[in-house]
């Protein structure tokens, strides 16, 4: 739109230009946005703010000269173009506003994105561009932020990545619902794991309680376990595991019972019952 009326421009696109701007707006920029200095952080430099409420999907153009990456003068602000078409270099393009969009800080999120729509041909010698649009509604005086793509952009330039929003020019904050959802998922996973562990403990306890009288094989395993524990020799674990657990618990219980009953007389043993005599034929 125009700067004074904020109404859509009715002028024709400049003849021979690949960009969807008239000559006036190509030199002065889009009237819906404005480039200003960051009010509190000189390290951020210039930023882009909205001069009016912008709807989601508002179209803009990131434009400049089409050059090879090695010949790019404004390499920090270069934008990828068509495949094998080099990059878009906004260096010395006065009316190009989007090159000054700041990157969201750790507690902020971007509200613009580029599309696959490009203006110009692969080997065009004219000014070329790439379409940008707002990914959400942007209120008046709020900043337009562009994600630079990686933290390496800051690390290679030794620039600290900080939040850029201010009271005068706010920036969109990261959605707390994403953080709450992550915490909720974590708590749910922990709760499920705890319930699963409690169920396994209850099942194991029930199996142990049901083992009142060990089978001969279990009794043999229990005796072997007690003997190995006294001698300090590890005992191979037989299969199935549940029977071994019951046998070990039984062996421990028997050892504790023997300790408690130390010094007491053992109950008298019943003499064996003789087998009946078989009469001779």
mmCIF file of C-alpha atoms in Angstrom:
data_model
loop_
_atom_site.group_PDB
_atom_site.id
_atom_site.type_symbol
_atom_site.label_atom_id
_atom_site.label_comp_id
_atom_site.label_asym_id
_atom_site.label_seq_id
_atom_site.Cartn_x
_atom_site.Cartn_y
_atom_site.Cartn_z
ATOM 1 C CA UNK A 1 0.000 0.000 0.000
ATOM 2 C CA UNK A 2 0.873 3.668 -0.251
ATOM 3 C CA UNK A 3 2.703 5.333 2.621
ATOM 4 C CA UNK A 4 0.223 8.136 3.205
ATOM 5 C CA UNK A 5 -3.135 6.431 2.671
ATOM 6 C CA UNK A 6 -2.182 2.798 3.436
ATOM 7 C CA UNK A 7 -4.403 1.863 0.516
ATOM 8 C CA UNK A 8 -3.354 -0.517 -2.283
ATOM 9 C CA UNK A 9 -1.180 1.080 -4.937
ATOM 10 C CA UNK A 10 -2.912 1.615 -8.279
ATOM 11 C CA UNK A 11 0.207 2.385 -10.286
ATOM 12 C CA UNK A 12 1.452 -0.015 -12.932
ATOM 13 C CA UNK A 13 4.526 -2.165 -12.485
ATOM 14 C CA UNK A 14 7.627 -0.534 -13.896
ATOM 15 C CA UNK A 15 8.111 -1.541 -17.536
ATOM 16 C CA UNK A 16 10.716 -4.250 -17.999
ATOM 17 C CA UNK A 17 10.837 -5.093 -14.274
ATOM 18 C CA UNK A 18 10.403 -8.609 -12.927
ATOM 19 C CA UNK A 19 9.256 -7.297 -9.548
ATOM 20 C CA UNK A 20 5.594 -6.558 -8.700
ATOM 21 C CA UNK A 21 6.339 -2.952 -7.617
ATOM 22 C CA UNK A 22 5.863 0.386 -9.275
ATOM 23 C CA UNK A 23 8.842 2.679 -9.622
ATOM 24 C CA UNK A 24 7.901 4.731 -6.546
ATOM 25 C CA UNK A 25 7.499 1.762 -4.186
ATOM 26 C CA UNK A 26 10.595 0.110 -5.585
ATOM 27 C CA UNK A 27 12.569 3.131 -4.416
ATOM 28 C CA UNK A 28 10.737 3.817 -1.139
ATOM 29 C CA UNK A 29 9.529 0.383 -0.096
ATOM 30 C CA UNK A 30 6.195 -1.067 1.000
ATOM 31 C CA UNK A 31 4.052 1.477 2.854
ATOM 32 C CA UNK A 32 2.669 -1.207 5.198
ATOM 33 C CA UNK A 33 6.036 -1.759 6.871
ATOM 34 C CA UNK A 34 8.844 0.508 8.058
ATOM 35 C CA UNK A 35 12.545 0.186 8.836
ATOM 36 C CA UNK A 36 13.612 1.713 12.175
ATOM 37 C CA UNK A 37 16.588 1.502 14.515
ATOM 38 C CA UNK A 38 16.318 -0.873 17.431
ATOM 39 C CA UNK A 39 15.559 1.391 20.421
ATOM 40 C CA UNK A 40 17.630 -0.410 23.072
ATOM 41 C CA UNK A 41 20.175 -2.709 21.438
ATOM 42 C CA UNK A 42 22.590 -1.143 18.972
ATOM 43 C CA UNK A 43 24.011 -4.578 18.235
ATOM 44 C CA UNK A 44 20.741 -5.584 16.584
ATOM 45 C CA UNK A 45 20.876 -2.557 14.292
ATOM 46 C CA UNK A 46 17.794 -1.905 12.183
ATOM 47 C CA UNK A 47 14.492 -3.763 12.465
ATOM 48 C CA UNK A 48 11.254 -3.925 10.477
ATOM 49 C CA UNK A 49 7.897 -3.054 12.042
ATOM 50 C CA UNK A 50 4.322 -3.016 10.764
ATOM 51 C CA UNK A 51 2.742 0.401 10.146
ATOM 52 C CA UNK A 52 -0.707 -1.183 10.154
ATOM 53 C CA UNK A 53 -2.334 -4.422 11.250
ATOM 54 C CA UNK A 54 -1.242 -7.061 8.776
ATOM 55 C CA UNK A 55 -3.334 -10.183 8.168
ATOM 56 C CA UNK A 56 -1.927 -13.648 7.932
ATOM 57 C CA UNK A 57 -0.663 -14.291 4.411
ATOM 58 C CA UNK A 58 0.241 -10.663 3.652
ATOM 59 C CA UNK A 59 2.603 -10.765 0.649
ATOM 60 C CA UNK A 60 5.982 -9.035 0.416
ATOM 61 C CA UNK A 61 9.055 -9.427 -1.788
ATOM 62 C CA UNK A 62 12.673 -9.977 -0.787
ATOM 63 C CA UNK A 63 14.449 -8.519 -3.790
ATOM 64 C CA UNK A 64 17.876 -7.470 -5.036
ATOM 65 C CA UNK A 65 20.511 -8.226 -7.646
ATOM 66 C CA UNK A 66 20.975 -11.793 -8.846
ATOM 67 C CA UNK A 67 24.630 -12.719 -8.311
ATOM 68 C CA UNK A 68 26.797 -15.719 -7.570
ATOM 69 C CA UNK A 69 27.421 -16.448 -3.923
ATOM 70 C CA UNK A 70 31.145 -15.763 -4.279
ATOM 71 C CA UNK A 71 30.436 -12.376 -5.808
ATOM 72 C CA UNK A 72 27.864 -11.395 -3.187
ATOM 73 C CA UNK A 73 28.643 -8.138 -1.381
ATOM 74 C CA UNK A 74 25.834 -8.341 1.160
ATOM 75 C CA UNK A 75 26.528 -11.973 2.042
ATOM 76 C CA UNK A 76 24.988 -11.685 5.512
ATOM 77 C CA UNK A 77 21.633 -10.809 3.941
ATOM 78 C CA UNK A 78 21.716 -12.881 0.748
ATOM 79 C CA UNK A 79 18.619 -14.950 -0.039
ATOM 80 C CA UNK A 80 18.549 -18.145 -2.094
ATOM 81 C CA UNK A 81 16.971 -17.845 -5.542
ATOM 82 C CA UNK A 82 16.048 -20.401 -8.199
ATOM 83 C CA UNK A 83 18.110 -23.566 -8.575
ATOM 84 C CA UNK A 84 21.424 -22.740 -10.260
ATOM 85 C CA UNK A 85 20.319 -19.109 -10.218
ATOM 86 C CA UNK A 86 22.686 -17.842 -7.548
ATOM 87 C CA UNK A 87 21.419 -15.678 -4.704
ATOM 88 C CA UNK A 88 19.512 -12.453 -4.214
ATOM 89 C CA UNK A 89 21.871 -9.720 -3.023
ATOM 90 C CA UNK A 90 20.066 -6.693 -1.479
ATOM 91 C CA UNK A 91 23.289 -4.717 -1.070
ATOM 92 C CA UNK A 92 22.809 -0.997 -1.918
ATOM 93 C CA UNK A 93 19.114 -1.534 -2.717
ATOM 94 C CA UNK A 94 17.622 1.416 -0.812
ATOM 95 C CA UNK A 95 13.967 0.435 -1.044
ATOM 96 C CA UNK A 96 14.583 -3.148 0.028
ATOM 97 C CA UNK A 97 13.129 -3.375 3.540
ATOM 98 C CA UNK A 98 12.984 -7.095 4.341
ATOM 99 C CA UNK A 99 16.768 -7.376 4.551
ATOM 100 C CA UNK A 100 16.540 -5.671 7.947
ATOM 101 C CA UNK A 101 14.177 -8.185 9.557
ATOM 102 C CA UNK A 102 15.669 -9.402 12.827
ATOM 103 C CA UNK A 103 16.003 -13.021 13.880
ATOM 104 C CA UNK A 104 13.805 -14.133 16.797
ATOM 105 C CA UNK A 105 15.616 -14.648 20.073
ATOM 106 C CA UNK A 106 15.541 -17.754 22.283
ATOM 107 C CA UNK A 107 12.179 -16.770 23.765
ATOM 108 C CA UNK A 108 10.600 -15.559 20.511
ATOM 109 C CA UNK A 109 9.259 -16.987 17.256
ATOM 110 C CA UNK A 110 9.281 -15.867 13.632
ATOM 111 C CA UNK A 111 6.115 -14.504 12.030
ATOM 112 C CA UNK A 112 7.199 -14.475 8.359
ATOM 113 C CA UNK A 113 8.269 -17.162 5.898
ATOM 114 C CA UNK A 114 9.459 -17.355 2.314
ATOM 115 C CA UNK A 115 7.530 -19.218 -0.363
ATOM 116 C CA UNK A 116 8.606 -20.957 -3.563
ATOM 117 C CA UNK A 117 7.356 -18.058 -5.708
ATOM 118 C CA UNK A 118 10.252 -16.232 -7.368
ATOM 119 C CA UNK A 119 10.269 -13.162 -9.602
ATOM 120 C CA UNK A 120 12.707 -13.342 -12.500
ATOM 121 C CA UNK A 121 14.455 -16.073 -14.461
ATOM 122 C CA UNK A 122 17.343 -18.325 -13.483
ATOM 123 C CA UNK A 123 19.982 -16.259 -15.297
ATOM 124 C CA UNK A 124 18.152 -12.936 -15.171
ATOM 125 C CA UNK A 125 20.245 -9.770 -15.335
ATOM 126 C CA UNK A 126 17.466 -7.622 -13.897
ATOM 127 C CA UNK A 127 16.473 -7.235 -10.278
ATOM 128 C CA UNK A 128 14.940 -10.460 -9.024
ATOM 129 C CA UNK A 129 13.024 -11.398 -5.909
ATOM 130 C CA UNK A 130 11.407 -14.067 -3.772
ATOM 131 C CA UNK A 131 8.011 -13.898 -2.158
ATOM 132 C CA UNK A 132 7.627 -13.612 1.620
ATOM 133 C CA UNK A 133 4.398 -13.708 3.572
ATOM 134 C CA UNK A 134 3.288 -13.304 7.171
ATOM 135 C CA UNK A 135 2.682 -16.648 8.859
ATOM 136 C CA UNK A 136 0.310 -15.083 11.390
ATOM 137 C CA UNK A 137 -1.450 -11.739 11.937
ATOM 138 C CA UNK A 138 0.970 -8.938 12.861
ATOM 139 C CA UNK A 139 -0.304 -5.973 14.851
ATOM 140 C CA UNK A 140 0.692 -2.390 14.228
ATOM 141 C CA UNK A 141 4.154 -1.475 15.593
ATOM 142 C CA UNK A 142 5.013 -5.137 16.116
ATOM 143 C CA UNK A 143 8.188 -6.484 14.572
ATOM 144 C CA UNK A 144 8.445 -8.740 11.539
ATOM 145 C CA UNK A 145 10.931 -11.506 12.316
ATOM 146 C CA UNK A 146 12.735 -13.870 9.977
ATOM 147 C CA UNK A 147 14.385 -17.096 11.125
ATOM 148 C CA UNK A 148 17.996 -17.056 9.941
ATOM 149 C CA UNK A 149 18.101 -20.841 9.720
ATOM 150 C CA UNK A 150 20.706 -21.959 12.250
ATOM 151 C CA UNK A 151 22.522 -20.921 15.388
ATOM 152 C CA UNK A 152 25.727 -21.250 13.362
ATOM 153 C CA UNK A 153 24.903 -17.918 11.752
ATOM 154 C CA UNK A 154 25.510 -16.246 15.105
ATOM 155 C CA UNK A 155 28.373 -18.455 16.290
ATOM 156 C CA UNK A 156 30.501 -17.948 13.156
ATOM 157 C CA UNK A 157 30.127 -14.175 13.531
ATOM 158 C CA UNK A 158 30.626 -14.222 17.308
ATOM 159 C CA UNK A 159 27.272 -12.517 17.809
ATOM 160 C CA UNK A 160 25.156 -13.415 20.864
ATOM 161 C CA UNK A 161 21.603 -14.414 19.997
ATOM 162 C CA UNK A 162 19.260 -12.369 22.185
ATOM 163 C CA UNK A 163 15.589 -11.480 22.288
ATOM 164 C CA UNK A 164 14.835 -8.464 20.108
ATOM 165 C CA UNK A 165 11.351 -7.507 21.275
ATOM 166 C CA UNK A 166 10.812 -4.307 23.251
ATOM 167 C CA UNK A 167 7.881 -2.537 24.880
ATOM 168 C CA UNK A 168 7.720 -0.099 21.975
ATOM 169 C CA UNK A 169 8.210 -2.743 19.273
ATOM 170 C CA UNK A 170 7.040 -6.121 20.615
ATOM 171 C CA UNK A 171 8.070 -9.455 19.100
ATOM 172 C CA UNK A 172 5.960 -12.617 19.111
ATOM 173 C CA UNK A 173 6.789 -14.851 22.039
ATOM 174 C CA UNK A 174 7.191 -18.599 21.863
ATOM 175 C CA UNK A 175 3.878 -20.335 22.458
ATOM 176 C CA UNK A 176 3.621 -21.546 26.052
ATOM 177 C CA UNK A 177 1.207 -24.260 24.996
ATOM 178 C CA UNK A 178 4.064 -26.039 23.275
ATOM 179 C CA UNK A 179 6.012 -26.043 26.528
ATOM 180 C CA UNK A 180 2.950 -27.157 28.483
ATOM 181 C CA UNK A 181 2.289 -29.949 25.986
ATOM 182 C CA UNK A 182 5.860 -31.186 26.293
ATOM 183 C CA UNK A 183 5.620 -31.216 30.095
ATOM 184 C CA UNK A 184 2.251 -32.958 29.914
ATOM 185 C CA UNK A 185 3.636 -35.652 27.630
ATOM 186 C CA UNK A 186 6.581 -36.140 29.967
ATOM 187 C CA UNK A 187 4.342 -36.457 33.024
ATOM 188 C CA UNK A 188 2.067 -38.885 31.189
ATOM 189 C CA UNK A 189 5.012 -41.055 30.202
ATOM 190 C CA UNK A 190 6.308 -41.068 33.780
ATOM 191 C CA UNK A 191 2.861 -41.930 35.115
ATOM 192 C CA UNK A 192 2.509 -44.824 32.668
ATOM 193 C CA UNK A 193 5.949 -46.088 33.567
ATOM 194 C CA UNK A 194 5.121 -45.873 37.276
ATOM 195 C CA UNK A 195 1.821 -47.693 36.800
ATOM 196 C CA UNK A 196 3.546 -50.370 34.748
ATOM 197 C CA UNK A 197 6.178 -50.827 37.445
ATOM 198 C CA UNK A 198 3.524 -51.033 40.155
ATOM 199 C CA UNK A 199 1.608 -53.651 38.166
ATOM 200 C CA UNK A 200 4.745 -55.713 37.672
ATOM 201 C CA UNK A 201 5.550 -55.489 41.397
ATOM 202 C CA UNK A 202 2.036 -56.535 42.340
ATOM 203 C CA UNK A 203 2.120 -59.439 39.890
ATOM 204 C CA UNK A 204 5.501 -60.617 41.170
ATOM 205 C CA UNK A 205 4.327 -60.371 44.791
ATOM 206 C CA UNK A 206 1.200 -62.340 43.969
ATOM 207 C CA UNK A 207 3.233 -65.065 42.298
ATOM 208 C CA UNK A 208 5.576 -65.261 45.261
ATOM 209 C CA UNK A 209 2.685 -65.506 47.732
ATOM 210 C CA UNK A 210 1.068 -68.289 45.679
ATOM 211 C CA UNK A 211 4.277 -70.337 45.942
ATOM 212 C CA UNK A 212 3.550 -71.826 49.366
ATOM 213 C CA UNK A 213 5.220 -75.174 48.836
ATOM 214 C CA UNK A 214 8.097 -75.356 46.409
ATOM 215 C CA UNK A 215 8.193 -78.170 43.957
ATOM 216 C CA UNK A 216 11.094 -80.612 44.231
ATOM 217 C CA UNK A 217 12.946 -78.811 41.479
ATOM 218 C CA UNK A 218 12.301 -75.461 43.168
ATOM 219 C CA UNK A 219 13.422 -76.860 46.524
ATOM 220 C CA UNK A 220 16.629 -78.081 44.905
ATOM 221 C CA UNK A 221 17.192 -74.641 43.383
ATOM 222 C CA UNK A 222 16.516 -73.008 46.754
ATOM 223 C CA UNK A 223 19.072 -75.231 48.495
ATOM 224 C CA UNK A 224 21.610 -74.543 45.762
ATOM 225 C CA UNK A 225 20.986 -70.812 46.024
ATOM 226 C CA UNK A 226 21.430 -70.789 49.789
ATOM 227 C CA UNK A 227 24.629 -72.860 49.546
ATOM 228 C CA UNK A 228 26.049 -70.640 46.793
ATOM 229 C CA UNK A 229 25.200 -67.462 48.751
ATOM 230 C CA UNK A 230 26.967 -68.809 51.859
ATOM 231 C CA UNK A 231 30.049 -69.746 49.830
ATOM 232 C CA UNK A 232 30.043 -66.517 47.817
ATOM 233 C CA UNK A 233 29.806 -68.374 44.519
ATOM 234 C CA UNK A 234 27.451 -66.934 41.839
ATOM 235 C CA UNK A 235 24.720 -69.302 40.789
ATOM 236 C CA UNK A 236 23.589 -69.491 37.123
ATOM 237 C CA UNK A 237 20.031 -68.354 36.680
ATOM 238 C CA UNK A 238 17.834 -71.194 35.383
ATOM 239 C CA UNK A 239 14.653 -70.810 33.374
ATOM 240 C CA UNK A 240 11.877 -69.868 34.030
ATOM 241 C CA UNK A 241 12.783 -66.683 35.900
ATOM 242 C CA UNK A 242 9.563 -66.528 37.935
ATOM 243 C CA UNK A 243 10.267 -69.916 39.488
ATOM 244 C CA UNK A 244 13.816 -68.869 40.316
ATOM 245 C CA UNK A 245 12.561 -65.683 41.989
ATOM 246 C CA UNK A 246 10.130 -67.745 44.095
ATOM 247 C CA UNK A 247 12.886 -70.227 44.947
ATOM 248 C CA UNK A 248 15.321 -67.513 45.998
ATOM 249 C CA UNK A 249 12.693 -65.819 48.138
ATOM 250 C CA UNK A 250 11.875 -69.166 49.719
ATOM 251 C CA UNK A 251 15.564 -69.814 50.399
ATOM 252 C CA UNK A 252 15.951 -66.423 52.038
ATOM 253 C CA UNK A 253 12.849 -67.064 54.148
ATOM 254 C CA UNK A 254 14.213 -70.445 55.226
ATOM 255 C CA UNK A 255 17.567 -68.905 56.143
ATOM 256 C CA UNK A 256 15.824 -66.227 58.231
ATOM 257 C CA UNK A 257 13.707 -68.904 59.896
ATOM 258 C CA UNK A 258 16.811 -70.932 60.751
ATOM 259 C CA UNK A 259 18.390 -67.847 62.287
ATOM 260 C CA UNK A 260 15.282 -67.140 64.360
ATOM 261 C CA UNK A 261 14.997 -70.782 65.468
ATOM 262 C CA UNK A 262 18.657 -71.152 66.403
ATOM 263 C CA UNK A 263 19.025 -72.965 69.787
ATOM 264 C CA UNK A 264 15.581 -74.516 69.670
ATOM 265 C CA UNK A 265 15.040 -78.241 69.540
ATOM 266 C CA UNK A 266 14.029 -79.676 66.253
ATOM 267 C CA UNK A 267 10.692 -81.459 66.148
ATOM 268 C CA UNK A 268 10.955 -85.257 66.562
ATOM 269 C CA UNK A 269 11.202 -87.172 63.321
ATOM 270 C CA UNK A 270 8.565 -89.819 62.675
ATOM 271 C CA UNK A 271 10.057 -93.278 62.141
ATOM 272 C CA UNK A 272 9.521 -94.712 58.685
ATOM 273 C CA UNK A 273 6.515 -96.976 58.287
ATOM 274 C CA UNK A 274 7.632 -100.506 57.323
ATOM 275 C CA UNK A 275 6.161 -101.981 54.177
ATOM 276 C CA UNK A 276 3.689 -104.836 54.690
ATOM 277 C CA UNK A 277 5.111 -108.323 54.315
ATOM 278 C CA UNK A 278 4.210 -110.179 51.184
ATOM 279 C CA UNK A 279 3.293 -113.867 51.863
ATOM 280 C CA UNK A 280 5.221 -116.455 49.975
ATOM 281 C CA UNK A 281 3.383 -118.401 47.348
#
